[in-house]
Amino acid sequence: LFYLISRQIGNMLRLHQMSVEQQKLQKKLEALVGEVEEKNKVLNFISVSDPLTGCLNRRGFMEKALELDKEYAGQTAWILLGDLDHLKEINDTFGHTEGDFAIRRCASVLKEIAGEKGLVGRIGGDEFCVMMVPGKEVSGEADTLEKIRKRIQALNETFNQEYRKPYYVELSIGGVQMVCGSSLALDKVLSGADEKL
């Protein structure tokens, strides 16, 4: 009887030890899964964002624009194409650091124009694309391309007066209105915005 009891106790101790080791392995596995998920988030962010401006890159903009197109189906949105004026002259005369500063400033203006729900993407060296979704209006009146241009111009004028850089930060803007949810063909819409630019 003593022998049987001691064997049972030994088996129970081994089971307990195995359970403790299994819990340690489970915690390690959970930590590794969490680490992989975190790294995937970082990689995903890097793959869709522009490091200079914090805007979306071309791929990220296209993906998010398609998502917003579905989300706001049936509502009118603006697609804008913006171009920083005189970037080559700024780079050649004042250096690439100032050119980068001007690009970041344009991104900041366009983010303000787009609002929290809108999208801003840097799709080329000095080219930006914006998707303004319903809800971002001027004093209750529907936006027109001219109103949007005037708001951008006013923000840039205020910046140029306050910072007094030896160059002007200015944006040329083209845009088209579209109805969301109608099988968004971004290439065609961007082409239309480019014509207005």
Tab-separated table of N, CA and C in Angstrom, residues 19 29 39 42 49 58-59 61 63 71 77 81 88 100 102-103 110 112 116 132 143 152-153 160 167 170 182 187 192:
chain	number	residue	atom	x	y	z
A	19	SER	N	2.642	20.331	-16.055
A	19	SER	CA	1.657	21.413	-16.151
A	19	SER	C	2.340	22.771	-16.020
A	29	LEU	N	4.841	31.323	-25.895
A	29	LEU	CA	4.168	31.310	-27.188
A	29	LEU	C	3.298	32.556	-27.363
A	39	LYS	N	5.142	43.371	-34.942
A	39	LYS	CA	6.030	43.588	-36.096
A	39	LYS	C	5.232	43.649	-37.394
A	42	VAL	N	3.826	47.099	-37.693
A	42	VAL	CA	4.869	48.036	-38.120
A	42	VAL	C	5.126	47.892	-39.619
A	49	SER	N	2.653	53.878	-45.817
A	49	SER	CA	2.833	55.272	-45.422
A	49	SER	C	4.115	55.862	-46.005
A	58	ARG	N	1.287	55.902	-52.261
A	58	ARG	CA	0.336	55.634	-53.346
A	58	ARG	C	-0.500	54.392	-53.056
A	59	ARG	N	0.175	53.315	-52.659
A	59	ARG	CA	-0.537	52.057	-52.390
A	59	ARG	C	-1.536	52.224	-51.250
A	61	PHE	N	-2.919	54.967	-50.164
A	61	PHE	CA	-4.027	55.843	-50.545
A	61	PHE	C	-5.064	55.074	-51.354
A	63	GLU	N	-5.717	51.863	-51.404
A	63	GLU	CA	-6.437	50.900	-50.556
A	63	GLU	C	-7.489	51.599	-49.700
A	71	GLU	N	-17.679	52.782	-47.765
A	71	GLU	CA	-18.277	53.284	-46.519
A	71	GLU	C	-19.272	54.429	-46.773
A	77	ALA	N	-18.208	62.894	-52.733
A	77	ALA	CA	-16.888	63.166	-52.152
A	77	ALA	C	-16.042	63.901	-53.194
A	81	LEU	N	-6.106	66.553	-56.547
A	81	LEU	CA	-4.717	66.275	-56.887
A	81	LEU	C	-3.966	67.570	-56.648
A	88	LYS	N	11.611	72.158	-57.534
A	88	LYS	CA	12.965	72.074	-58.113
A	88	LYS	C	13.774	73.329	-57.770
A	100	ASP	N	12.313	69.382	-48.497
A	100	ASP	CA	11.572	68.441	-47.645
A	100	ASP	C	10.634	69.181	-46.703
A	102	ALA	N	9.193	72.072	-47.256
A	102	ALA	CA	8.060	72.558	-48.046
A	102	ALA	C	7.079	71.426	-48.342
A	103	ILE	N	7.592	70.231	-48.622
A	103	ILE	CA	6.731	69.070	-48.877
A	103	ILE	C	5.918	68.736	-47.629
A	110	LEU	N	-2.876	70.002	-46.494
A	110	LEU	CA	-3.858	69.100	-47.099
A	110	LEU	C	-4.544	68.227	-46.048
A	112	GLU	N	-5.216	69.209	-43.048
A	112	GLU	CA	-6.207	70.105	-42.428
A	112	GLU	C	-7.435	70.242	-43.314
A	116	GLU	N	-10.533	64.910	-40.383
A	116	GLU	CA	-10.197	63.645	-39.715
A	116	GLU	C	-10.600	62.423	-40.529
A	132	MET	N	-11.711	63.901	-49.922
A	132	MET	CA	-12.531	64.589	-48.921
A	132	MET	C	-13.901	63.937	-48.926
A	143	ASP	N	-19.064	72.409	-50.692
A	143	ASP	CA	-17.770	72.810	-51.239
A	143	ASP	C	-17.818	72.895	-52.756
A	152	ILE	N	-7.027	76.517	-49.209
A	152	ILE	CA	-5.618	76.098	-49.272
A	152	ILE	C	-4.716	77.304	-49.455
A	153	GLN	N	-5.106	78.207	-50.337
A	153	GLN	CA	-4.320	79.412	-50.582
A	153	GLN	C	-4.212	80.266	-49.318
A	160	ASN	N	3.233	81.560	-45.073
A	160	ASN	CA	4.315	82.326	-45.714
A	160	ASN	C	4.570	83.646	-44.989
A	167	TYR	N	11.379	81.600	-49.716
A	167	TYR	CA	10.603	81.068	-50.844
A	167	TYR	C	9.153	80.951	-50.389
A	170	GLU	N	3.481	77.034	-52.030
A	170	GLU	CA	2.212	77.170	-52.747
A	170	GLU	C	1.841	75.827	-53.354
A	182	SER	N	-19.843	53.812	-56.512
A	182	SER	CA	-20.167	53.527	-57.905
A	182	SER	C	-18.970	52.896	-58.615
A	187	ASP	N	-8.048	55.595	-61.201
A	187	ASP	CA	-7.208	56.097	-62.288
A	187	ASP	C	-7.965	57.121	-63.133
A	192	GLY	N	-9.113	62.888	-64.272
A	192	GLY	CA	-9.998	64.061	-64.321
A	192	GLY	C	-9.487	65.179	-63.433
